[in-house]
PDB file of C-alpha atoms and ligand atoms in Angstrom:
ATOM      1  CA  MET A1312      -0.334   0.094   0.006  1.00 96.00           C
ATOM      2  CA  ARG A1313       1.157   3.323  -1.141  1.00 97.00           C
ATOM      3  CA  VAL A1314       0.584   6.733   1.010  1.00 98.00           C
ATOM      4  CA  ASP A1315       1.485  10.224  -0.111  1.00 98.00           C
ATOM      5  CA  VAL A1316       1.340  12.678   2.523  1.00 98.00           C
ATOM      6  CA  PHE A1317       1.353  16.694   1.730  1.00 98.00           C
ATOM      7  CA  THR A1318       2.742  18.494   4.782  1.00 98.00           C
ATOM      8  CA  ILE A1319       4.763  21.876   5.564  1.00 98.00           C
ATOM      9  CA  PHE A1320       6.251  20.150   8.486  1.00 98.00           C
ATOM     10  CA  PRO A1321       7.412  16.592   7.047  1.00 98.00           C
ATOM     11  CA  GLU A1322       9.488  15.937  10.546  1.00 98.00           C
ATOM     12  CA  TYR A1323       6.577  16.127  12.431  1.00 98.00           C
ATOM     13  CA  LEU A1324       5.833  12.518  11.220  1.00 98.00           C
ATOM     14  CA  THR A1325       9.166  11.128  10.980  1.00 94.00           C
ATOM     15  CA  GLY A1326       9.858   9.402  14.839  1.00 96.00           C
ATOM     16  CA  ALA A1327       5.975   8.267  14.241  1.00 97.00           C
ATOM     17  CA  LEU A1328       5.978   6.399  10.717  1.00 97.00           C
ATOM     18  CA  ASP A1329       9.320   4.786  12.073  1.00 96.00           C
ATOM     19  CA  ALA A1330       8.132   3.366  15.282  1.00 96.00           C
ATOM     20  CA  SER A1331       6.198  -0.060  16.273  1.00 94.00           C
ATOM     21  CA  LEU A1332       3.986  -1.033  13.657  1.00 94.00           C
ATOM     22  CA  LEU A1333       4.099   1.326  11.055  1.00 96.00           C
ATOM     23  CA  GLY A1334       7.882   1.169  11.017  1.00 96.00           C
ATOM     24  CA  ARG A1335       8.129  -3.007  10.707  1.00 95.00           C
ATOM     25  CA  ALA A1336       4.976  -2.343   7.815  1.00 95.00           C
ATOM     26  CA  ARG A1337       7.749   0.045   6.070  1.00 96.00           C
ATOM     27  CA  ALA A1338      10.570  -1.981   6.878  1.00 95.00           C
ATOM     28  CA  ALA A1339       8.842  -4.961   5.515  1.00 94.00           C
ATOM     29  CA  GLY A1340       8.167  -3.359   2.634  1.00 95.00           C
ATOM     30  CA  VAL A1341       4.172  -3.814   2.850  1.00 94.00           C
ATOM     31  CA  LEU A1342       3.477  -0.112   3.317  1.00 96.00           C
ATOM     32  CA  ASP A1343       5.001   2.854   1.365  1.00 97.00           C
ATOM     33  CA  VAL A1344       4.612   6.150   2.735  1.00 98.00           C
ATOM     34  CA  ARG A1345       6.499   8.837   0.887  1.00 98.00           C
ATOM     35  CA  VAL A1346       6.486  13.204   2.503  1.00 98.00           C
ATOM     36  CA  HIS A1347       6.217  15.519   0.087  1.00 98.00           C
ATOM     37  CA  ASP A1348       6.813  19.204   1.260  1.00 98.00           C
ATOM     38  CA  PRO A1349       5.028  21.952  -0.411  1.00 98.00           C
ATOM     39  CA  ARG A1350       7.455  24.607   0.707  1.00 98.00           C
ATOM     40  CA  ARG A1351      10.227  23.342  -1.872  1.00 98.00           C
ATOM     41  CA  PHE A1352       7.603  24.509  -4.404  1.00 98.00           C
ATOM     42  CA  ALA A1353       7.125  28.206  -3.187  1.00 97.00           C
ATOM     43  CA  THR A1354       8.890  30.288  -5.853  1.00 93.00           C
ATOM     44  CA  ASP A1355       9.302  33.503  -3.851  1.00 92.00           C
ATOM     45  CA  PRO A1356      12.776  34.206  -2.007  1.00 93.00           C
ATOM     46  CA  HIS A1357      11.260  33.270   1.509  1.00 93.00           C
ATOM     47  CA  ARG A1358       9.760  30.367   0.409  1.00 94.00           C
ATOM     48  CA  SER A1359       6.147  31.031   1.483  1.00 96.00           C
ATOM     49  CA  VAL A1360       3.557  28.739   1.683  1.00 98.00           C
ATOM     50  CA  ASP A1361       0.912  30.675   3.498  1.00 98.00           C
ATOM     51  CA  ASP A1362      -0.700  34.656   3.053  1.00 97.00           C
ATOM     52  CA  THR A1363      -3.226  36.497   5.326  1.00 98.00           C
ATOM     53  CA  PRO A1364      -6.949  35.564   4.220  1.00 97.00           C
ATOM     54  CA  TYR A1365      -9.197  38.086   1.846  1.00 98.00           C
ATOM     55  CA  GLY A1366     -12.005  39.633   3.518  1.00 97.00           C
ATOM     56  CA  GLY A1367      -9.811  40.411   6.780  1.00 96.00           C
ATOM     57  CA  GLY A1368      -9.493  37.885   9.987  1.00 94.00           C
ATOM     58  CA  ALA A1369      -7.266  36.134  12.110  1.00 93.00           C
ATOM     59  CA  GLY A1370      -4.764  34.040  11.287  1.00 96.00           C
ATOM     60  CA  MET A1371      -2.872  32.926   7.550  1.00 98.00           C
ATOM     61  CA  VAL A1372      -4.196  30.468   4.879  1.00 98.00           C
ATOM     62  CA  LEU A1373      -2.054  28.143   2.896  1.00 98.00           C
ATOM     63  CA  ARG A1374      -1.620  29.728  -0.483  1.00 98.00           C
ATOM     64  CA  PRO A1375      -2.820  27.056  -3.553  1.00 98.00           C
ATOM     65  CA  GLU A1376       0.382  27.535  -5.625  1.00 98.00           C
ATOM     66  CA  PRO A1377       2.849  25.202  -3.890  1.00 98.00           C
ATOM     67  CA  LEU A1378       0.124  22.497  -2.523  1.00 98.00           C
ATOM     68  CA  PHE A1379      -1.018  22.160  -6.127  1.00 98.00           C
ATOM     69  CA  ALA A1380       2.716  22.244  -7.555  1.00 98.00           C
ATOM     70  CA  ALA A1381       3.779  19.690  -5.021  1.00 98.00           C
ATOM     71  CA  VAL A1382       0.685  17.001  -6.121  1.00 98.00           C
ATOM     72  CA  GLU A1383       1.416  17.647  -9.641  1.00 98.00           C
ATOM     73  CA  ALA A1384       5.272  16.514  -9.366  1.00 98.00           C
ATOM     74  CA  ALA A1385       4.338  13.617  -6.811  1.00 98.00           C
ATOM     75  CA  ASP A1386       1.445  12.424  -9.283  1.00 97.00           C
ATOM     76  CA  PRO A1387       0.182  10.591  -5.706  1.00 98.00           C
ATOM     77  CA  PRO A1388      -1.947   7.593  -5.596  1.00 98.00           C
ATOM     78  CA  ARG A1389      -5.937   8.959  -5.319  1.00 98.00           C
ATOM     79  CA  PRO A1390      -7.986   9.413  -3.432  1.00 98.00           C
ATOM     80  CA  LEU A1391      -6.498  12.786  -2.516  1.00 98.00           C
ATOM     81  CA  ILE A1392      -7.890  13.199   1.213  1.00 99.00           C
ATOM     82  CA  LEU A1393      -8.061  16.686   2.861  1.00 99.00           C
ATOM     83  CA  LEU A1394      -7.644  16.044   6.551  1.00 99.00           C
ATOM     84  CA  SER A1395     -10.322  19.403   7.787  1.00 98.00           C
ATOM     85  CA  PRO A1396     -12.744  19.716  10.333  1.00 98.00           C
ATOM     86  CA  ALA A1397     -15.159  19.942   8.120  1.00 98.00           C
ATOM     87  CA  GLY A1398     -14.730  16.501   6.664  1.00 98.00           C
ATOM     88  CA  PRO A1399     -17.071  13.928   7.080  1.00 98.00           C
ATOM     89  CA  ARG A1400     -15.889  12.351  10.370  1.00 98.00           C
ATOM     90  CA  LEU A1401     -13.475   9.313  10.262  1.00 98.00           C
ATOM     91  CA  ASP A1402     -14.823   5.610  10.847  1.00 97.00           C
ATOM     92  CA  GLN A1403     -13.901   1.874  10.724  1.00 96.00           C
ATOM     93  CA  ALA A1404     -15.856   1.527   7.923  1.00 96.00           C
ATOM     94  CA  ARG A1405     -14.137   4.359   5.835  1.00 97.00           C
ATOM     95  CA  VAL A1406     -10.740   3.000   7.733  1.00 97.00           C
ATOM     96  CA  ARG A1407     -11.837  -0.773   6.261  1.00 96.00           C
ATOM     97  CA  ALA A1408     -12.672   0.752   2.577  1.00 97.00           C
ATOM     98  CA  LEU A1409      -9.085   2.779   2.480  1.00 97.00           C
ATOM     99  CA  ALA A1410      -7.183  -0.723   3.552  1.00 96.00           C
ATOM    100  CA  ASP A1411      -9.025  -2.259   0.404  1.00 95.00           C
ATOM    101  CA  THR A1412      -7.203   0.423  -1.788  1.00 96.00           C
ATOM    102  CA  PRO A1413      -3.988   0.212  -3.515  1.00 96.00           C
ATOM    103  CA  GLY A1414      -2.720   3.682  -1.834  1.00 97.00           C
ATOM    104  CA  PHE A1415      -4.300   6.873  -1.078  1.00 98.00           C
ATOM    105  CA  SER A1416      -3.017  10.494  -0.135  1.00 99.00           C
ATOM    106  CA  LEU A1417      -3.349  12.504   2.737  1.00 99.00           C
ATOM    107  CA  LEU A1418      -2.570  16.924   2.338  1.00 99.00           C
ATOM    108  CA  CYS A1419      -2.199  18.295   5.662  1.00 99.00           C
ATOM    109  CA  GLY A1420      -3.939  21.686   6.166  1.00 98.00           C
ATOM    110  CA  ARG A1421      -1.775  24.259   9.083  1.00 98.00           C
ATOM    111  CA  TYR A1422      -2.771  28.108  10.426  1.00 98.00           C
ATOM    112  CA  GLU A1423      -6.511  28.550   9.602  1.00 97.00           C
ATOM    113  CA  GLY A1424      -6.453  25.661   6.597  1.00 98.00           C
ATOM    114  CA  VAL A1425      -5.748  25.938   3.108  1.00 98.00           C
ATOM    115  CA  ASP A1426      -7.253  28.217   0.198  1.00 98.00           C
ATOM    116  CA  GLU A1427     -10.351  26.707  -0.925  1.00 98.00           C
ATOM    117  CA  ARG A1428      -9.410  26.335  -4.329  1.00 98.00           C
ATOM    118  CA  VAL A1429      -7.606  23.693  -2.736  1.00 98.00           C
ATOM    119  CA  VAL A1430     -10.470  21.947  -1.728  1.00 98.00           C
ATOM    120  CA  GLU A1431     -12.460  22.107  -4.704  1.00 98.00           C
ATOM    121  CA  HIS A1432     -10.086  21.180  -7.565  1.00 98.00           C
ATOM    122  CA  LEU A1433      -7.198  19.920  -6.226  1.00 98.00           C
ATOM    123  CA  CYS A1434      -8.695  17.133  -3.898  1.00 98.00           C
ATOM    124  CA  ASP A1435     -10.897  14.153  -3.758  1.00 98.00           C
ATOM    125  CA  GLU A1436     -12.355  14.669  -0.145  1.00 98.00           C
ATOM    126  CA  GLU A1437     -12.367  15.669   3.368  1.00 98.00           C
ATOM    127  CA  LEU A1438     -12.148  13.968   6.551  1.00 99.00           C
ATOM    128  CA  SER A1439     -11.994  14.669  10.121  1.00 98.00           C
ATOM    129  CA  ILE A1440     -10.545  12.302  12.330  1.00 98.00           C
ATOM    130  CA  GLY A1441     -13.347  14.269  15.596  1.00 98.00           C
ATOM    131  CA  ASP A1442     -14.881  17.295  16.496  1.00 98.00           C
ATOM    132  CA  TYR A1443     -12.547  19.276  17.485  1.00 98.00           C
ATOM    133  CA  VAL A1444      -9.866  21.353  16.154  1.00 98.00           C
ATOM    134  CA  LEU A1445      -5.836  20.493  15.538  1.00 98.00           C
ATOM    135  CA  ALA A1446      -3.320  23.111  15.261  1.00 98.00           C
ATOM    136  CA  GLY A1447      -2.664  20.817  12.006  1.00 98.00           C
ATOM    137  CA  GLY A1448      -3.507  17.510   9.608  1.00 98.00           C
ATOM    138  CA  GLU A1449      -0.272  15.805  10.636  1.00 98.00           C
ATOM    139  CA  ALA A1450      -1.523  14.340  13.549  1.00 98.00           C
ATOM    140  CA  ALA A1451      -4.784  13.407  11.922  1.00 98.00           C
ATOM    141  CA  ALA A1452      -2.836  11.770   8.845  1.00 98.00           C
ATOM    142  CA  LEU A1453      -1.280   9.370  11.415  1.00 98.00           C
ATOM    143  CA  VAL A1454      -4.387   8.703  12.648  1.00 98.00           C
ATOM    144  CA  VAL A1455      -5.307   7.733   9.439  1.00 98.00           C
ATOM    145  CA  ILE A1456      -2.276   5.837   8.210  1.00 98.00           C
ATOM    146  CA  GLU A1457      -2.125   3.928  11.850  1.00 97.00           C
ATOM    147  CA  ALA A1458      -5.733   2.902  11.519  1.00 97.00           C
ATOM    148  CA  VAL A1459      -5.660   1.928   7.795  1.00 97.00           C
ATOM    149  CA  SER A1460      -2.446  -0.068   7.614  1.00 95.00           C
ATOM    150  CA  ARG A1461      -2.905  -1.967   9.967  1.00 95.00           C
ATOM    151  CA  LEU A1462      -5.873  -3.233   8.197  1.00 95.00           C
ATOM    152  CA  ALA A1463      -3.882  -3.946   5.152  1.00 89.00           C
ATOM    153  CA  PRO A1464      -2.447  -7.671   4.411  1.00 84.00           C
ATOM    154  CA  GLY A1465       0.473  -8.312   6.029  1.00 82.00           C
ATOM    155  CA  VAL A1466       1.110  -5.564   8.635  1.00 84.00           C
ATOM    156  CA  LEU A1467      -0.853  -7.475  11.828  1.00 81.00           C
ATOM    157  CA  GLY A1468       1.090 -10.445  13.032  1.00 72.00           C
ATOM    158  CA  ASN A1469      -1.899 -12.227  14.013  1.00 63.00           C
ATOM    159  CA  GLU A1470      -4.687 -11.301  11.257  1.00 56.00           C
ATOM    160  CA  SER A1471      -7.421 -12.110  13.151  1.00 55.00           C
ATOM    161  CA  SER A1472      -6.853  -9.770  15.953  1.00 72.00           C
ATOM    162  CA  ALA A1473      -8.129  -7.064  13.865  1.00 78.00           C
ATOM    163  CA  GLU A1474     -11.361  -8.777  13.238  1.00 76.00           C
ATOM    164  CA  HIS A1475     -12.093  -9.283  16.539  1.00 79.00           C
ATOM    165  CA  GLU A1476     -12.117  -5.909  17.721  1.00 85.00           C
ATOM    166  CA  SER A1477     -14.185  -3.137  18.625  1.00 88.00           C
ATOM    167  CA  PHE A1478     -16.413  -1.793  15.420  1.00 91.00           C
ATOM    168  CA  THR A1479     -15.506  -4.472  13.269  1.00 85.00           C
ATOM    169  CA  THR A1480     -17.707  -6.570  15.041  1.00 85.00           C
ATOM    170  CA  GLY A1481     -20.230  -3.700  15.125  1.00 90.00           C
ATOM    171  CA  LEU A1482     -19.677  -3.584  18.844  1.00 95.00           C
ATOM    172  CA  LEU A1483     -17.108  -2.659  21.481  1.00 97.00           C
ATOM    173  CA  GLU A1484     -14.945  -5.353  22.284  1.00 96.00           C
ATOM    174  CA  GLU A1485     -14.919  -7.398  25.920  1.00 96.00           C
ATOM    175  CA  PRO A1486     -12.454  -6.640  28.335  1.00 97.00           C
ATOM    176  CA  GLN A1487      -8.804  -8.248  28.070  1.00 97.00           C
ATOM    177  CA  TYR A1488      -6.943  -9.614  30.763  1.00 98.00           C
ATOM    178  CA  THR A1489      -3.223 -11.034  30.975  1.00 98.00           C
ATOM    179  CA  ARG A1490      -1.469 -12.654  34.050  1.00 97.00           C
ATOM    180  CA  PRO A1491      -0.949 -12.294  36.819  1.00 98.00           C
ATOM    181  CA  ALA A1492      -4.305 -14.234  37.958  1.00 98.00           C
ATOM    182  CA  GLU A1493      -4.779 -11.528  41.258  1.00 98.00           C
ATOM    183  CA  PHE A1494      -3.514  -8.251  41.106  1.00 98.00           C
ATOM    184  CA  ARG A1495      -3.984  -6.284  44.476  1.00 98.00           C
ATOM    185  CA  GLY A1496      -6.980  -8.168  45.300  1.00 98.00           C
ATOM    186  CA  TRP A1497      -8.454  -7.724  42.237  1.00 98.00           C
ATOM    187  CA  ALA A1498      -9.118 -11.212  40.349  1.00 98.00           C
ATOM    188  CA  VAL A1499      -9.574 -11.955  36.784  1.00 98.00           C
ATOM    189  CA  PRO A1500     -12.952 -13.453  35.837  1.00 97.00           C
ATOM    190  CA  ALA A1501     -12.911 -17.016  36.877  1.00 97.00           C
ATOM    191  CA  VAL A1502     -14.928 -17.979  33.189  1.00 97.00           C
ATOM    192  CA  LEU A1503     -11.749 -16.648  31.715  1.00 98.00           C
ATOM    193  CA  ARG A1504      -9.562 -19.317  33.337  1.00 97.00           C
ATOM    194  CA  SER A1505     -11.726 -22.123  33.346  1.00 97.00           C
ATOM    195  CA  GLY A1506     -10.501 -23.354  30.172  1.00 97.00           C
ATOM    196  CA  ASP A1507     -13.874 -24.369  28.975  1.00 97.00           C
ATOM    197  CA  HIS A1508     -14.039 -22.110  25.752  1.00 98.00           C
ATOM    198  CA  ALA A1509     -17.428 -22.150  24.127  1.00 97.00           C
ATOM    199  CA  ARG A1510     -18.425 -20.852  27.684  1.00 96.00           C
ATOM    200  CA  ILE A1511     -15.344 -18.575  27.191  1.00 97.00           C
ATOM    201  CA  ALA A1512     -16.779 -17.389  23.811  1.00 96.00           C
ATOM    202  CA  ARG A1513     -20.184 -16.450  25.102  1.00 96.00           C
ATOM    203  CA  TRP A1514     -19.303 -14.804  28.323  1.00 96.00           C
ATOM    204  CA  GLY A1515     -17.400 -12.585  26.031  1.00 96.00           C
ATOM    205  CA  ARG A1516     -19.868 -12.199  23.454  1.00 95.00           C
ATOM    206  CA  ALA A1517     -22.179 -10.703  26.871  1.00 96.00           C
ATOM    207  CA  GLN A1518     -19.687  -8.507  27.929  1.00 96.00           C
ATOM    208  CA  ALA A1519     -18.821  -6.622  24.382  1.00 96.00           C
ATOM    209  CA  LEU A1520     -23.010  -6.573  23.971  1.00 96.00           C
ATOM    210  CA  ARG A1521     -23.425  -5.259  27.733  1.00 96.00           C
ATOM    211  CA  ARG A1522     -20.424  -2.395  27.463  1.00 96.00           C
ATOM    212  CA  THR A1523     -21.892  -1.347  23.971  1.00 97.00           C
ATOM    213  CA  VAL A1524     -25.456  -1.500  25.529  1.00 96.00           C
ATOM    214  CA  GLN A1525     -24.038   1.264  28.360  1.00 96.00           C
ATOM    215  CA  ARG A1526     -21.154   3.236  26.639  1.00 98.00           C
ATOM    216  CA  ARG A1527     -21.892   3.255  22.732  1.00 97.00           C
ATOM    217  CA  PRO A1528     -26.086   3.054  22.342  1.00 96.00           C
ATOM    218  CA  ASP A1529     -25.382   4.745  19.402  1.00 96.00           C
ATOM    219  CA  LEU A1530     -23.696   1.522  17.532  1.00 95.00           C
ATOM    220  CA  LEU A1531     -26.721  -0.479  17.800  1.00 95.00           C
ATOM    221  CA  ALA A1532     -29.248   2.849  16.618  1.00 94.00           C
ATOM    222  CA  GLY A1533     -31.412   0.805  13.986  1.00 89.00           C
ATOM    223  CA  ARG A1534     -30.496  -2.608  14.886  1.00 89.00           C
ATOM    224  CA  THR A1535     -33.103  -4.969  16.827  1.00 92.00           C
ATOM    225  CA  LEU A1536     -31.435  -7.331  19.093  1.00 92.00           C
ATOM    226  CA  ALA A1537     -31.826 -10.950  18.717  1.00 92.00           C
ATOM    227  CA  PRO A1538     -33.082 -12.767  21.297  1.00 94.00           C
ATOM    228  CA  ASP A1539     -30.184 -14.319  22.314  1.00 93.00           C
ATOM    229  CA  GLU A1540     -28.356 -11.479  22.848  1.00 93.00           C
ATOM    230  CA  VAL A1541     -31.271 -10.558  24.744  1.00 93.00           C
ATOM    231  CA  ALA A1542     -30.573 -13.747  26.986  1.00 94.00           C
ATOM    232  CA  LEU A1543     -27.018 -12.819  26.700  1.00 93.00           C
ATOM    233  CA  LEU A1544     -27.307  -9.312  28.216  1.00 92.00           C
ATOM    234  CA  GLU A1545     -29.404 -10.802  31.291  1.00 91.00           C
ATOM    235  CA  GLU A1546     -26.324 -13.559  32.284  1.00 84.00           C
ATOM    236  CA  THR A1547     -24.308 -12.857  35.025  1.00 72.00           C
ATOM    237  CA  ASP A1548     -21.415 -15.689  34.290  1.00 65.00           C
ATOM    238  CA  ASP A1549     -18.221 -14.019  36.108  1.00 64.00           C
TER     239      ASP A1549
HETATM  240  N1  SAM B1165     -10.214  27.079  10.791  1.00 82.40           N
HETATM  241  C1  SAM B1165      -9.797  25.850  10.595  1.00 82.40           C
HETATM  242  C2  SAM B1165     -12.117  25.572  11.060  1.00 82.40           C
HETATM  243  O1  SAM B1165     -12.319  26.075  11.950  1.00 82.40           O
HETATM  244  O2  SAM B1165     -12.180  24.374  10.652  1.00 82.40           O
HETATM  245  C3  SAM B1165      -9.268  25.107  11.540  1.00 82.40           C
HETATM  246  C4  SAM B1165      -7.818  24.915  10.974  1.00 82.40           C
HETATM  247  S1  SAM B1165      -6.913  23.563  11.908  1.00 82.40           S
HETATM  248  C5  SAM B1165      -6.086  25.138  13.067  1.00 82.40           C
HETATM  249  C6  SAM B1165      -5.414  23.648  10.989  1.00 82.40           C
HETATM  250  C7  SAM B1165      -5.559  22.498   9.929  1.00 82.40           C
HETATM  251  O3  SAM B1165      -5.395  21.022  10.943  1.00 82.40           O
HETATM  252  C8  SAM B1165      -6.902  22.137   9.447  1.00 82.40           C
HETATM  253  O4  SAM B1165      -6.431  22.660   7.962  1.00 82.40           O
HETATM  254  C9  SAM B1165      -6.574  20.502   8.951  1.00 82.40           C
HETATM  255  O5  SAM B1165      -6.113  19.966   7.778  1.00 82.40           O
HETATM  256  C10 SAM B1165      -6.142  20.209  10.060  1.00 82.40           C
HETATM  257  N2  SAM B1165      -7.610  19.454  11.466  1.00 82.40           N
HETATM  258  C11 SAM B1165      -7.674  20.335  12.381  1.00 82.40           C
HETATM  259  N3  SAM B1165      -8.426  19.604  13.140  1.00 82.40           N
HETATM  260  C12 SAM B1165      -8.977  18.508  12.299  1.00 82.40           C
HETATM  261  C13 SAM B1165      -9.511  17.748  12.392  1.00 82.40           C
HETATM  262  N4  SAM B1165     -10.437  17.164  13.447  1.00 82.40           N
HETATM  263  N5  SAM B1165      -9.600  16.248  11.431  1.00 82.40           N
HETATM  264  C14 SAM B1165      -8.784  16.579  10.774  1.00 82.40           C
HETATM  265  N6  SAM B1165      -7.765  17.765  10.256  1.00 82.40           N
HETATM  266  C15 SAM B1165      -7.919  18.844  11.543  1.00 82.40           C
END
């Protein structure tokens, strides 16, 4: 999978792209991330990439010329996605859809954002990572790259770990425990130590359902619980 990122702060991405899962995926050749700095395409003596907004107002706006020039020189994989609080919110379904493509590109805004002609005539779509405002698109780009690339074939060591987790199943994931069996008087639920795989699976499903009902009922909206799910919710096997 190839991901091209356009940012005026390429150094922001360096450590994160080298660490952990992303670093391993890149080293293994499964993930090819190319970072482009539009400042290289600024033509004035100060290499400026931003200017004051027409109509007045606080802050600066990223100019169209260096952004268009950087994208046209790289000929990056499409869609080219502008990270923006005004875009549709990222969710696991969008992450899955991006993971099923051979590649895509991300354009990071800064300051007050980008000239609207970049939105209308250069980018294919916008994407927000949530209802809050970051200082720039770089952190959002890392969120997208990490969420998508862990679903790409060959990135996660244990492929099944992506299938059985929050949102993929339509539910939140059940609680997880590791050793020790008792820590400061808090014991791991007995069912998880029973060795009875059918009971453990049933417990996990009940916990996932219960958590989702309590914490994220919106995930269940429009879905009627099946009779066995209602029964699971009423069980207290722990
Ligand atoms: N003036 C803009 C507004 O009110 O919507 C906010 C600009 S923000 C300070 C600068 C840049 O950070 C944006 O152009 C965008 O690339 C990125 N950004 C900020 N919040 C974001 C979010 N929730 N999701 C994705 N990108 C975001």
